[in-house]
Amino acid sequence: MSLLQHLSTTISSSSSAFLVHSNFNSRTKNVSLQAKRNSIFKCVAAVPKESQTAYKTNVSRNGNLAKLQAGYLFPEIARRRAAHLLKYPDAQVISLGIGDTTEPIPEVITSAMRKRSQELSTLEGYSGYGAEQGEKSLRAAIASTFYTNLGIEDDDIFVSDGAKCDISRLQVVFGADVTMAVQDPSYPAYVDSSVIMGQTGQFRKDVLKFESIEYMKCTPENGFFPDLSGVCRTDIIFFCSPNNPTGAAATREQLTQLVKFAKDNGSIIVYDSAYAMYMSEDNPRSIFEIPGAKEVAIETSSFSKYAGFTGVRLGWTVVPKELLFSDGFPVAKDFSRIVCTCFNGASNIAQAGGLACLSPEGLKAMHEVIGFYKENTDIIVETFNSLGFNVYGGKNAPYVWVHFPGQSSWDVFSEILEKTHVVTTPGSGFGPAGEGFVRVSAFGYRSNILEACKRFKQLYK
Amino acid sequence: MQYSQLSTRICIPYAVSLQPKTTWNRPKFNNEKSTVGHCTRVPRNANMEKLQSGYLFPEICMREFEHSQKYPQAGLIRLGVGDTTEPIPDIITSAMAEHAHALSTVQGYRGYGAEQGDTALRKAIAETFYRDVGVKANEVFVSDGAQCDISRLQMLMGPNVSVAVQDPSFPGYIDSSVIVGQAGMFQDENGKYENIVYMKCGHENNFFPDLSTTSRTDIIFFCSPNNPTGYAASRQQLQQLVEFAKANGSIIVYDSAYATYISDESPKSIFEIPGAKEVAIEVSSFSKFAGFTGVRLGWTVVPEELLYLNGFPVIKDYNRIVCTCFNGASSVAQAGGLACLSKDGYRALSAVVDYYKGNAGIIADAFASLGLKVYGGKNAPYVWVHFPGMSSWDIFSEILEKTHIVTVPGRGFGPGGEEYIRVSAFGQRERILEASRRLKNLYK
């Protein structure tokens, strides 16, 4: 089997084997390979030889896509993992890179999905198109489970096929002419979707940032909460708490500051609370716990990391009625229009699963699985602490953010992979302020977590 | 059951019920200033303002709801939104049930799938639908449905491309074009967006556009068998279309969601036409083929040969969109999809398709018996009825009022739909027969 064939069957994103770094120029026959410091960027030529004489349409490539520097981060990690497996076919590779859940879904939830599937082959139980915004019962259950006493109503909830998809839908709502701020580091979908929408300028290689995006640095020095006094006003502010990748959970006081900042600036916060149930401490689990937030914030969340629904695909976004554009038009109306036009609802089977997740039994079962991953996180934290590293996160999120001062995070990633066969995620993949850090995910079989930690201890003793 | 189904399909309660021709760029949703609190300083997306009304199908739902409130005992028959009604064959739902069960086991649990889709499913799609035309598994991108894929393709293409659509056409093409910023302003005088090229498909030209008078655009949306007209383009016509695209350097986005309804020799895929792989993308869906309207599964084929002006392969950018803005179709739905494409699954589904086609025949006959010119219904689950000189919303309202049958006014599909209504053939046979009876009595 050829390398390319093998890669395409083993890695999660087969076609991302095309490119790591694309620096396509129509006049050059070969892609210029840019050696990114010491990283290995294996690059397949952007224009296959055959197509140099091949028929080309007259349609110009979307310039926004050309601004993207490389493939999306996680398929890149998958590609590296696959390449490593080829190199060391007998190695027991342990994946603590992509935050992919590993524990089976509790039966109370899967049996609801089974039941719904079976009902679809009966006359009484068959249903066709569902409401694009989600099934009423599920919207109600989400509102009452996560937003009790916060004044969020059932119809403020929009059920989806996941937070990542919702982020892009929100970008479509906002359009190309808004400015945005992100935490630095942050989940790459915020920046990448912004580039694709045309909100940004070019990528600046000197500072490793896209023009027009306001990067709000989050580091140990500022307790992973941005110094808002130094942040320029933008229309949209993406804020994730508990944070991916740093694991930091903003305090009530910090979020109050953030809401005030948004209010004073007339900005909209897109608050990503996908990891809220991992919180150990007393921090707010929803932005709507902060008074006034309904006038300035949207919240997006997901069943992925709560219920192991990474493959099942289910999430939701809350758009309060009080949230208005500058002309007074309710944001929820445009979001609903997008949802009706560019989407057709989450799978009814996934939604049945979601409803079961929010039953008392389902919630209990989810808490158990989350507890399991949190124990994994503790083990990883303890390991790196014992090795003398500065370790962040891990308390309120299934991610451990380990500091390797002065080192290139891709180098550290490569070294760890090469020497311990453990996949992590280099911090710089999340933004320039992620440089010098590595994110270790806590999803995995206990035995793998323990084995990985054993290997870390070997490497760094 | 019907009414509760209705109410769950209504958009947010305060969505204004609209007459189709009104615009509603009213800045304040709530007229009482005192209840309007803080306004952000974020400007509303100007493209959203260009949309003329709500999306067509929720609008139809709204009318249905109002009508059912007015006539609760009427026995409403819904031949409007093309919503499947027949249960999904057991062989498919049990595959989904089994997959769901497997997710609760250590050996069977799966997390994130490939964003492009499960390998086995991609392969099965390629082999089932594209075996003789050389489409490869890695050119197939599994999705949560064609409507979603159309918007992803629009994001891919970006705001600076020009677009042509058939007139009439599935509203998702135009609406997504407006949203992405390709369409320019809506022109009240002709009911068209200024930058979109509308390729008229009417009875005068046998529902295939006159390409000799069609301006060049970057993208050409083409649906065959067509929603709403039901017309399936011939091999010769598609050859013309491919030549036209090639001559103009355009990209065809070919929507083949109803291909399995084809009764005659019409091509089922654009890739049956030589040269199409250099000029076309094909989008399709399990919705109308497998009753997956709620389950959510479809696919898009982007051939490796399809290149932008600068030689960059379109498939690479599409892949990037799929990896960044999407996270794959539900694994449960995909397990169902695989079962759909098994020999037994496919056979079972063909029987359901035949059932709907039977419905279409009954509906077509009913309208024909009224002396009306009826189109479609043979290669698609839609019947397209001509009411010369009449407003399609008026016909829609009259039929609804007098027979309690919901249809879709042709105007909702574009100005070329005026004078026509679309009647969907999804429904239980008794309801279809009842509809047929009511229609036949309509003008007695």
mmCIF file of C-alpha atoms in Angstrom, chain B residues 123-306:
data_model
loop_
_atom_site.group_PDB
_atom_site.id
_atom_site.type_symbol
_atom_site.label_atom_id
_atom_site.label_comp_id
_atom_site.label_asym_id
_atom_site.label_seq_id
_atom_site.Cartn_x
_atom_site.Cartn_y
_atom_site.Cartn_z
ATOM 1 C CA LYS B 123 -16.830 4.321 -0.851
ATOM 2 C CA ALA B 124 -20.389 3.002 -0.914
ATOM 3 C CA ILE B 125 -21.688 6.308 -2.291
ATOM 4 C CA ALA B 126 -19.037 6.314 -5.003
ATOM 5 C CA GLU B 127 -19.801 2.743 -5.935
ATOM 6 C CA THR B 128 -23.576 3.024 -5.805
ATOM 7 C CA PHE B 129 -24.062 6.287 -7.653
ATOM 8 C CA TYR B 130 -20.887 6.907 -9.582
ATOM 9 C CA ARG B 131 -19.501 3.506 -10.422
ATOM 10 C CA ASP B 132 -19.378 3.992 -14.160
ATOM 11 C CA VAL B 133 -18.304 7.601 -14.147
ATOM 12 C CA GLY B 134 -15.084 7.316 -12.212
ATOM 13 C CA VAL B 135 -15.860 9.378 -9.143
ATOM 14 C CA LYS B 136 -13.543 8.300 -6.350
ATOM 15 C CA ALA B 137 -14.362 7.842 -2.700
ATOM 16 C CA ASN B 138 -12.041 10.653 -1.688
ATOM 17 C CA GLU B 139 -14.025 13.037 -3.892
ATOM 18 C CA VAL B 140 -17.169 12.317 -1.886
ATOM 19 C CA PHE B 141 -17.841 14.500 1.153
ATOM 20 C CA VAL B 142 -20.563 13.163 3.424
ATOM 21 C CA SER B 143 -22.678 15.848 5.051
ATOM 22 C CA ASP B 144 -25.799 16.548 7.064
ATOM 23 C CA GLY B 145 -27.725 17.380 3.930
ATOM 24 C CA ALA B 146 -27.799 19.271 0.649
ATOM 25 C CA GLN B 147 -29.226 22.497 2.077
ATOM 26 C CA CYS B 148 -26.255 22.711 4.431
ATOM 27 C CA ASP B 149 -23.804 21.796 1.679
ATOM 28 C CA ILE B 150 -25.115 24.552 -0.563
ATOM 29 C CA SER B 151 -24.270 27.093 2.098
ATOM 30 C CA ARG B 152 -20.872 25.536 2.644
ATOM 31 C CA LEU B 153 -20.240 25.766 -1.090
ATOM 32 C CA GLN B 154 -21.254 29.417 -0.964
ATOM 33 C CA MET B 155 -18.810 30.055 1.872
ATOM 34 C CA LEU B 156 -16.221 28.323 -0.233
ATOM 35 C CA MET B 157 -16.866 30.454 -3.288
ATOM 36 C CA GLY B 158 -17.075 33.681 -1.337
ATOM 37 C CA PRO B 159 -18.809 36.985 -2.073
ATOM 38 C CA ASN B 160 -16.982 37.880 -5.256
ATOM 39 C CA VAL B 161 -18.365 35.295 -7.631
ATOM 40 C CA SER B 162 -21.344 35.693 -9.901
ATOM 41 C CA VAL B 163 -24.125 33.172 -9.808
ATOM 42 C CA ALA B 164 -26.833 31.877 -12.141
ATOM 43 C CA VAL B 165 -29.874 29.943 -11.031
ATOM 44 C CA GLN B 166 -32.750 28.339 -12.833
ATOM 45 C CA ASP B 167 -35.931 30.336 -12.522
ATOM 46 C CA PRO B 168 -37.797 28.838 -10.737
ATOM 47 C CA SER B 169 -35.415 27.065 -8.359
ATOM 48 C CA PHE B 170 -34.958 25.752 -4.840
ATOM 49 C CA PRO B 171 -34.765 28.947 -2.752
ATOM 50 C CA GLY B 172 -31.659 27.830 -0.882
ATOM 51 C CA TYR B 173 -29.457 28.799 -3.845
ATOM 52 C CA ILE B 174 -30.644 32.392 -4.054
ATOM 53 C CA ASP B 175 -30.999 32.942 -0.333
ATOM 54 C CA SER B 176 -27.532 31.608 0.432
ATOM 55 C CA SER B 177 -26.172 33.742 -2.382
ATOM 56 C CA VAL B 178 -27.752 36.841 -0.846
ATOM 57 C CA ILE B 179 -26.446 35.951 2.592
ATOM 58 C CA VAL B 180 -22.886 35.506 1.363
ATOM 59 C CA GLY B 181 -23.010 38.829 -0.465
ATOM 60 C CA GLN B 182 -23.021 37.746 -4.085
ATOM 61 C CA ALA B 183 -26.493 38.863 -5.053
ATOM 62 C CA GLY B 184 -26.626 42.636 -4.828
ATOM 63 C CA MET B 185 -29.870 44.431 -4.150
ATOM 64 C CA PHE B 186 -33.341 43.073 -4.692
ATOM 65 C CA GLN B 187 -35.183 44.810 -7.487
ATOM 66 C CA ASP B 188 -38.853 45.252 -6.731
ATOM 67 C CA GLU B 189 -39.745 45.886 -10.341
ATOM 68 C CA ASN B 190 -38.794 42.432 -11.553
ATOM 69 C CA GLY B 191 -38.526 40.451 -8.314
ATOM 70 C CA LYS B 192 -34.892 39.591 -8.969
ATOM 71 C CA TYR B 193 -31.582 40.242 -7.278
ATOM 72 C CA GLU B 194 -29.475 42.506 -9.439
ATOM 73 C CA ASN B 195 -26.355 40.356 -9.643
ATOM 74 C CA ILE B 196 -27.970 36.973 -10.065
ATOM 75 C CA VAL B 197 -28.608 35.633 -13.553
ATOM 76 C CA TYR B 198 -32.002 33.970 -13.701
ATOM 77 C CA MET B 199 -32.272 31.247 -16.329
ATOM 78 C CA LYS B 200 -35.948 31.007 -17.124
ATOM 79 C CA CYS B 201 -37.348 27.485 -17.187
ATOM 80 C CA GLY B 202 -40.955 27.561 -18.283
ATOM 81 C CA HIS B 203 -43.332 25.566 -20.385
ATOM 82 C CA GLU B 204 -42.320 27.726 -23.350
ATOM 83 C CA ASN B 205 -38.799 26.364 -23.366
ATOM 84 C CA ASN B 206 -39.715 22.952 -21.962
ATOM 85 C CA PHE B 207 -38.077 23.809 -18.656
ATOM 86 C CA PHE B 208 -34.529 23.930 -19.972
ATOM 87 C CA PRO B 209 -32.910 27.359 -20.213
ATOM 88 C CA ASP B 210 -31.916 28.946 -23.473
ATOM 89 C CA LEU B 211 -28.189 28.990 -22.889
ATOM 90 C CA SER B 212 -27.534 31.060 -25.997
ATOM 91 C CA THR B 213 -29.063 34.053 -24.236
ATOM 92 C CA THR B 214 -27.646 33.314 -20.797
ATOM 93 C CA SER B 215 -24.880 35.592 -19.547
ATOM 94 C CA ARG B 216 -21.710 34.105 -18.207
ATOM 95 C CA THR B 217 -21.471 33.649 -14.464
ATOM 96 C CA ASP B 218 -18.849 31.975 -12.333
ATOM 97 C CA ILE B 219 -21.263 29.533 -10.747
ATOM 98 C CA ILE B 220 -24.325 27.904 -12.273
ATOM 99 C CA PHE B 221 -26.774 26.197 -9.944
ATOM 100 C CA PHE B 222 -28.621 23.481 -11.779
ATOM 101 C CA CYS B 223 -31.076 21.049 -10.250
ATOM 102 C CA SER B 224 -32.213 17.978 -12.131
ATOM 103 C CA PRO B 225 -34.647 16.369 -11.641
ATOM 104 C CA ASN B 226 -35.827 19.836 -10.832
ATOM 105 C CA ASN B 227 -37.348 21.175 -7.702
ATOM 106 C CA PRO B 228 -39.962 22.636 -8.234
ATOM 107 C CA THR B 229 -40.773 21.884 -11.882
ATOM 108 C CA GLY B 230 -40.026 18.162 -11.777
ATOM 109 C CA TYR B 231 -38.229 18.363 -15.098
ATOM 110 C CA ALA B 232 -35.265 16.043 -15.679
ATOM 111 C CA ALA B 233 -32.777 17.346 -18.210
ATOM 112 C CA SER B 234 -31.865 15.053 -21.079
ATOM 113 C CA ARG B 235 -28.378 13.833 -21.844
ATOM 114 C CA GLN B 236 -28.210 16.203 -24.789
ATOM 115 C CA GLN B 237 -29.284 19.149 -22.688
ATOM 116 C CA LEU B 238 -26.729 18.371 -20.013
ATOM 117 C CA GLN B 239 -24.072 18.085 -22.691
ATOM 118 C CA GLN B 240 -25.007 21.583 -23.765
ATOM 119 C CA LEU B 241 -24.801 22.734 -20.180
ATOM 120 C CA VAL B 242 -21.360 21.221 -19.677
ATOM 121 C CA GLU B 243 -20.142 22.765 -22.943
ATOM 122 C CA PHE B 244 -21.574 26.099 -21.890
ATOM 123 C CA ALA B 245 -19.783 25.874 -18.563
ATOM 124 C CA LYS B 246 -16.570 24.836 -20.248
ATOM 125 C CA ALA B 247 -16.714 27.605 -22.806
ATOM 126 C CA ASN B 248 -17.323 30.144 -20.052
ATOM 127 C CA GLY B 249 -14.968 28.699 -17.471
ATOM 128 C CA SER B 250 -17.886 28.340 -15.085
ATOM 129 C CA ILE B 251 -18.525 25.868 -12.303
ATOM 130 C CA ILE B 252 -21.839 24.011 -12.259
ATOM 131 C CA VAL B 253 -23.244 23.142 -8.868
ATOM 132 C CA TYR B 254 -25.467 20.249 -9.857
ATOM 133 C CA ASP B 255 -28.177 19.267 -7.399
ATOM 134 C CA SER B 256 -29.167 15.660 -7.990
ATOM 135 C CA ALA B 257 -31.172 15.144 -4.796
ATOM 136 C CA TYR B 258 -34.073 13.634 -6.742
ATOM 137 C CA ALA B 259 -32.073 11.429 -9.096
ATOM 138 C CA THR B 260 -33.544 8.243 -7.679
ATOM 139 C CA TYR B 261 -36.992 9.421 -8.840
ATOM 140 C CA ILE B 262 -35.994 9.310 -12.475
ATOM 141 C CA SER B 263 -38.260 7.020 -14.472
ATOM 142 C CA ASP B 264 -36.749 7.407 -17.923
ATOM 143 C CA GLU B 265 -33.302 7.520 -19.466
ATOM 144 C CA SER B 266 -32.402 10.970 -18.171
ATOM 145 C CA PRO B 267 -28.933 11.122 -16.637
ATOM 146 C CA LYS B 268 -28.832 10.592 -12.889
ATOM 147 C CA SER B 269 -25.547 12.396 -12.413
ATOM 148 C CA ILE B 270 -23.850 15.288 -14.177
ATOM 149 C CA PHE B 271 -20.742 13.147 -14.275
ATOM 150 C CA GLU B 272 -22.369 10.953 -16.882
ATOM 151 C CA ILE B 273 -21.485 13.783 -19.249
ATOM 152 C CA PRO B 274 -17.913 13.627 -20.532
ATOM 153 C CA GLY B 275 -15.876 16.569 -19.348
ATOM 154 C CA ALA B 276 -18.181 17.302 -16.433
ATOM 155 C CA LYS B 277 -15.523 16.548 -13.884
ATOM 156 C CA GLU B 278 -13.625 19.614 -14.945
ATOM 157 C CA VAL B 279 -16.604 21.900 -14.541
ATOM 158 C CA ALA B 280 -19.012 20.487 -11.995
ATOM 159 C CA ILE B 281 -19.690 19.783 -8.343
ATOM 160 C CA GLU B 282 -22.607 17.524 -7.507
ATOM 161 C CA VAL B 283 -24.727 17.745 -4.364
ATOM 162 C CA SER B 284 -27.163 15.081 -3.279
ATOM 163 C CA SER B 285 -29.080 13.830 -0.300
ATOM 164 C CA PHE B 286 -30.586 10.860 1.491
ATOM 165 C CA SER B 287 -33.579 12.994 2.481
ATOM 166 C CA LYS B 288 -36.013 12.176 -0.317
ATOM 167 C CA PHE B 289 -34.417 8.903 -1.214
ATOM 168 C CA ALA B 290 -34.394 7.357 2.265
ATOM 169 C CA GLY B 291 -36.816 9.485 4.281
ATOM 170 C CA PHE B 292 -33.820 10.985 6.066
ATOM 171 C CA THR B 293 -35.311 14.483 6.230
ATOM 172 C CA GLY B 294 -34.952 14.407 10.023
ATOM 173 C CA VAL B 295 -32.002 12.056 10.262
ATOM 174 C CA ARG B 296 -29.818 14.404 8.184
ATOM 175 C CA LEU B 297 -27.459 12.916 5.637
ATOM 176 C CA GLY B 298 -26.254 13.933 2.225
ATOM 177 C CA TRP B 299 -23.095 14.286 0.195
ATOM 178 C CA THR B 300 -21.207 16.485 -2.211
ATOM 179 C CA VAL B 301 -18.824 15.347 -4.916
ATOM 180 C CA VAL B 302 -15.940 17.659 -5.726
ATOM 181 C CA PRO B 303 -13.797 16.157 -8.467
ATOM 182 C CA GLU B 304 -10.046 16.483 -8.147
ATOM 183 C CA GLU B 305 -9.983 17.826 -11.706
ATOM 184 C CA LEU B 306 -11.992 20.904 -10.816
#
